[in-house]
Every structure is written in structure tokens, then in C-alpha cells.
């Protein structure tokens, strides 16, 4: 009888509920600075710097700066800044700010998330519907690091990218080491697939190079180092033929 009971339970054990990506404690990343090599079409073309800070207003602030290298500056200059503010008690993204300065686009834009009204309001006058819980691109990365996912975990959340909502699902598995400064670190490989929650509507505004990596279907592949740092050793953002990849070069604290 016990044998048959175990056999009946196996399908339910194999289809465990996905773990929600969110509500992580990001204090462990306070004053952490990460530097990445950013590649496009297989060529290292830029540097990216990420920094997380704890603010007095019970907020976490994530700042990401991307700047092209000298030779790439001659072809397609990029100097972009992305700021994400996360409310500590709720773990919700409350504001994002972008300052875009690239060859084909100059733009400053802020988005404010009003969860009580279920709307996002952009500084350029547009607004759109949002869900009760969502992540944006860089909050997603830090929330993943904060939750310390284990191999075989299933993951899920709702991702908001400038008025477009994506259902995120993914798996965690053991991965291969990343060549370079962190080649001695064991790796968890996380593959997240982004499927539109509903048919996508074209935006009424232009957007930047990184945001444009998400087309009809997006993807994030992350190779994460061991706890407690859970460093993002390597990432690939966007699916299709021209994704952007980022490789960690250094980490500093303070």
C-alpha cells in the first residue's frame, strides 16, 4: 500500500509550484559595485557598471551605467544610465529612471508605479496597466541573487518592460564554469523565458538598445556563482540572433 501511495505522489512532486521571483532582502548587496564587459554580436563593445545601495527612505537603489569603448564610440556611441528604486518593506519596484544617450536616441524618462491604482505613469505623459507584483529587468537580476535559487528549482514572475508585460518562467540547473577571473566558482545556470502576457502593442515612443533586445519573445540566461554573493558571472539578454551578453570582470564592496 505504501509503495502505491509513493508512486501516486511522484507526479505531484515533479510538478512543484514555481518559486516567485521577488521579496528578497537586498541588503547583502549594499555598496557592491560590479563591472562587466558587454558584447553585441559577439564583439566586446562596451563596459557596464552596476551598483546597489540602501537609501534612508527604506529604498534600494540599483544603478547601471553602460558606455561604449573607444572604437565602438566611432561607430555607435552609447552612454546610458538606468536607475531602479525598490521599496524595501514590499519588495516592489516603485520607480525607474533612464538617461539614454546613444547614436540614434537621446532620451530622459521616468516611470512611476502606482500599485493601488494598478497603473504605471511615465514622465512623457503615457500610462498603462500593471499587475500587483512585477519586476523590471534589473530588479529581476537582484531579486534572483537575493533568493539564492537551487538546482532543479522552477521560477516565475511577471516582468514589465516599458508598457509591455511578460510572463516569466524558468529553471535552475548546474552549469559550466565561466572563463576568466571567476573560473574557479561553481555555477548555477538559470534560463528564464519571457512570453507576452497578451498580444504586444507597439510603443508610442522609441526605446534604447538594451530594451530593444526583447522582441516577440525574450529570454535571460544567467550563470550565477555560489552563495552568499550569488554573483552574476555571465548573462545573455534577449533571444533571437542578436542578443546582448555581459561577463563579470570585477566586484568591489564599499
Coordinates of C-alpha atoms in Angstrom, one line a residue:
X1 CA 0.0 0.0 0.0
X2 CA 2.8 2.4 0.9
X3 CA 4.6 1.6 -2.4
X4 CA 1.5 2.5 -4.4
X5 CA 1.0 5.7 -2.4
X6 CA 4.5 6.8 -3.2
X7 CA 4.0 6.1 -6.9
X8 CA 0.8 8.2 -6.9
X9 CA 2.6 11.1 -5.3
X10 CA 5.5 11.2 -7.8
X11 CA 3.7 13.3 -10.5
X12 CA 2.8 15.9 -7.9
X13 CA 6.4 16.0 -6.6
X14 CA 7.7 16.5 -10.1
X15 CA 5.4 19.5 -10.8
X16 CA 6.1 21.7 -7.8
X17 CA 4.9 25.3 -7.9
X18 CA 7.4 27.7 -9.3
X19 CA 9.1 29.9 -6.7
X20 CA 8.1 33.6 -7.0
X21 CA 11.0 35.9 -8.0
X22 CA 10.7 38.8 -5.6
X23 CA 10.6 39.9 -2.0
X24 CA 14.3 39.2 -1.5
X25 CA 16.5 41.0 1.1
X26 CA 18.9 43.0 -1.0
X27 CA 20.9 44.5 2.0
X28 CA 23.7 42.0 1.4
X29 CA 24.4 43.8 -1.9
X30 CA 24.6 47.3 -0.2
X31 CA 27.6 49.3 -1.7
X32 CA 28.5 46.5 -4.0
X33 CA 29.9 47.6 -7.4
X34 CA 30.1 45.2 -10.4
X35 CA 31.9 45.8 -13.7
X36 CA 31.0 43.8 -16.8
X37 CA 32.3 43.5 -20.4
X38 CA 29.2 44.0 -22.6
X39 CA 29.2 42.3 -26.0
X40 CA 26.9 42.7 -29.0
X41 CA 27.0 40.3 -32.0
X42 CA 29.9 38.5 -30.3
X43 CA 32.1 41.6 -30.0
X44 CA 33.1 43.2 -26.7
X45 CA 31.9 46.7 -27.4
X46 CA 31.2 48.4 -24.0
X47 CA 31.6 48.4 -20.3
X48 CA 28.7 48.1 -17.8
X49 CA 28.8 49.0 -14.2
X50 CA 26.2 48.1 -11.6
X51 CA 25.8 49.4 -8.1
X52 CA 23.3 48.6 -5.3
X53 CA 22.7 51.0 -2.4
X54 CA 20.4 51.1 0.6
X55 CA 18.8 54.5 0.9
X56 CA 17.5 56.1 4.1
X57 CA 13.9 56.3 2.7
X58 CA 13.6 52.5 3.0
X59 CA 14.5 52.0 -0.6
X60 CA 17.1 50.0 -2.5
X61 CA 18.7 51.8 -5.4
X62 CA 20.2 49.9 -8.4
X63 CA 22.2 52.0 -10.9
X64 CA 23.5 50.6 -14.1
X65 CA 25.8 52.6 -16.5
X66 CA 26.8 51.4 -19.9
X67 CA 29.5 53.1 -22.1
X68 CA 31.0 52.0 -25.4
X69 CA 34.7 51.5 -25.8
X70 CA 36.7 54.0 -28.0
X71 CA 36.5 52.1 -31.2
X72 CA 32.7 51.4 -30.8
X73 CA 32.2 55.1 -30.0
X74 CA 33.2 55.9 -33.6
X75 CA 30.5 53.6 -35.0
X76 CA 27.6 53.6 -32.5
X77 CA 28.3 55.6 -29.3
X78 CA 26.3 54.6 -26.2
X79 CA 26.3 56.3 -22.8
X80 CA 23.2 55.1 -20.9
X81 CA 22.1 55.1 -17.3
X82 CA 19.3 53.1 -15.7
X83 CA 18.1 53.6 -12.1
X84 CA 15.7 51.3 -10.3
X85 CA 14.1 52.1 -7.0
X86 CA 12.7 49.2 -4.9
X87 CA 10.5 49.7 -1.8
X88 CA 12.1 47.6 1.0
X89 CA 9.0 46.6 3.0
X90 CA 7.1 45.4 0.0
X91 CA 9.9 44.4 -2.4
X92 CA 8.1 46.3 -5.2
X93 CA 9.7 48.4 -7.9
X94 CA 8.3 51.9 -7.3
X95 CA 10.3 53.9 -9.9
X96 CA 12.7 53.6 -12.8
X97 CA 14.7 56.4 -14.4
X98 CA 16.6 56.2 -17.7
X99 CA 19.0 58.7 -19.3
X100 CA 19.8 57.5 -22.8
X101 CA 22.5 59.0 -24.9
X102 CA 23.2 56.7 -27.9
X103 CA 23.7 57.4 -31.6
X104 CA 20.1 57.1 -32.6
X105 CA 18.3 58.3 -29.4
X106 CA 18.6 61.0 -26.8
X107 CA 16.0 60.4 -24.0
X108 CA 15.3 61.0 -20.4
X109 CA 12.4 59.1 -19.0
X110 CA 11.0 58.2 -15.6
X111 CA 8.2 55.6 -14.8
X112 CA 6.3 55.6 -11.5
X113 CA 4.4 52.5 -10.4
X114 CA 1.1 53.1 -8.6
X115 CA 0.0 49.7 -7.3
X116 CA -3.1 50.9 -5.6
X117 CA -4.4 52.2 -8.9
X118 CA -2.9 49.4 -11.0
X119 CA -1.2 51.8 -13.3
X120 CA 2.3 53.0 -14.3
X121 CA 2.8 56.6 -15.2
X122 CA 5.6 57.8 -17.4
X123 CA 7.2 61.2 -17.4
X124 CA 6.4 61.7 -21.1
X125 CA 2.7 61.5 -20.5
X126 CA 1.8 57.9 -21.2
X127 CA 0.4 55.4 -18.7
X128 CA -0.5 51.8 -18.8
X129 CA -1.9 48.9 -16.7
X130 CA 0.3 46.9 -14.4
X131 CA -0.2 43.9 -12.1
X132 CA 0.0 43.6 -8.3
X133 CA 3.5 42.2 -8.3
X134 CA 6.1 42.8 -11.1
X135 CA 9.8 43.0 -11.8
X136 CA 11.8 45.1 -14.2
X137 CA 14.9 44.0 -15.9
X138 CA 17.5 44.9 -13.2
X139 CA 15.3 44.3 -10.2
X140 CA 14.8 40.8 -11.6
X141 CA 18.5 40.2 -11.6
X142 CA 19.0 41.3 -8.0
X143 CA 15.9 39.6 -6.7
X144 CA 17.2 36.3 -8.3
X145 CA 20.5 36.8 -6.5
X146 CA 18.7 37.5 -3.2
X147 CA 16.6 34.4 -3.3
X148 CA 19.5 32.1 -3.8
X149 CA 17.8 29.6 -6.1
X150 CA 18.9 25.9 -6.0
X151 CA 19.4 23.5 -8.9
X152 CA 16.0 22.0 -10.0
X153 CA 14.1 25.0 -8.8
X154 CA 11.3 26.3 -11.0
X155 CA 10.9 30.1 -11.1
X156 CA 8.3 32.6 -12.1
X157 CA 7.1 36.2 -12.0
X158 CA 5.6 39.0 -14.1
X159 CA 8.1 41.3 -15.9
X160 CA 7.3 44.8 -17.0
X161 CA 9.4 46.4 -19.8
X162 CA 8.2 49.9 -20.7
X163 CA 4.4 49.1 -21.0
X164 CA 4.9 45.5 -22.1
X165 CA 4.1 42.7 -19.6
X166 CA 5.8 39.4 -19.9
X167 CA 5.1 36.1 -18.0
X168 CA 8.5 34.8 -16.9
X169 CA 9.1 31.1 -16.3
X170 CA 12.4 29.3 -15.8
X171 CA 14.5 26.5 -14.4
X172 CA 17.8 26.3 -12.4
X173 CA 20.4 23.7 -13.2
X174 CA 24.1 23.1 -12.6
X175 CA 26.2 24.9 -15.2
X176 CA 29.7 25.0 -16.6
X177 CA 32.3 27.5 -15.2
X178 CA 32.8 30.8 -16.8
X179 CA 36.2 31.5 -18.2
X180 CA 38.1 34.5 -16.8
X181 CA 38.6 36.0 -13.3
X182 CA 35.9 33.8 -11.7
X183 CA 36.6 30.5 -13.4
X184 CA 37.1 28.7 -10.1
X185 CA 33.5 29.4 -9.0
X186 CA 30.8 26.7 -9.3
X187 CA 27.9 27.8 -11.4
X188 CA 24.1 27.6 -11.4
X189 CA 22.7 28.2 -14.9
X190 CA 19.3 29.9 -14.9
X191 CA 17.3 30.1 -18.1
X192 CA 14.2 32.4 -18.0
X193 CA 11.8 32.6 -20.9
X194 CA 9.6 35.7 -21.3
X195 CA 6.2 35.2 -23.1
X196 CA 3.9 38.2 -23.6
X197 CA 1.0 38.2 -21.2
X198 CA -1.2 39.4 -24.0
X199 CA -0.6 40.5 -27.6
X200 CA 2.1 43.2 -27.6
X201 CA 1.2 46.7 -28.7
X202 CA 3.8 48.9 -30.3
X203 CA 5.1 51.6 -28.0
X204 CA 4.3 55.2 -28.9
X205 CA 7.9 56.1 -28.2
X206 CA 11.4 55.0 -29.1
X207 CA 13.5 53.0 -26.7
X208 CA 17.1 52.1 -26.1
X209 CA 19.4 49.3 -27.3
X210 CA 19.0 47.1 -24.3
X211 CA 15.3 47.3 -24.1
X212 CA 15.1 46.6 -27.8
X213 CA 16.6 43.1 -27.2
X214 CA 13.1 41.9 -26.3
X215 CA 11.0 41.2 -29.4
X216 CA 8.1 38.9 -29.7
X217 CA 9.8 36.5 -27.3
X218 CA 12.6 37.3 -24.8
X219 CA 15.0 35.3 -22.7
X220 CA 17.5 35.8 -20.0
X221 CA 20.3 33.3 -19.4
X222 CA 22.2 33.8 -16.2
X223 CA 25.2 32.0 -14.9
X224 CA 25.3 32.6 -11.1
X225 CA 28.1 31.9 -8.7
X226 CA 27.8 30.4 -5.2
X227 CA 26.1 31.9 -2.1
X228 CA 26.2 34.2 -0.3
X229 CA 27.4 36.6 -3.1
X230 CA 25.5 34.8 -5.9
X231 CA 27.5 36.8 -8.4
X232 CA 26.0 37.2 -11.9
X233 CA 29.1 35.8 -13.7
X234 CA 27.6 35.9 -17.2
X235 CA 24.3 36.9 -18.7
X236 CA 22.7 36.9 -22.1
X237 CA 19.8 39.3 -22.5
X238 CA 17.2 38.7 -25.3
X239 CA 16.6 35.9 -27.7
X240 CA 16.9 35.8 -31.4
X241 CA 20.1 36.3 -33.5
X242 CA 21.4 39.5 -31.8
X243 CA 21.3 39.1 -28.0
X244 CA 23.4 41.2 -25.7
X245 CA 25.8 39.3 -23.4
X246 CA 27.5 40.6 -20.2
X247 CA 30.5 39.0 -18.5
X248 CA 31.6 39.9 -15.0
X249 CA 35.1 41.4 -14.7
X250 CA 35.3 42.5 -11.1
X251 CA 33.4 43.0 -7.9
X252 CA 34.2 45.7 -5.2
X253 CA 32.5 46.4 -1.9
X254 CA 32.3 49.7 -0.2

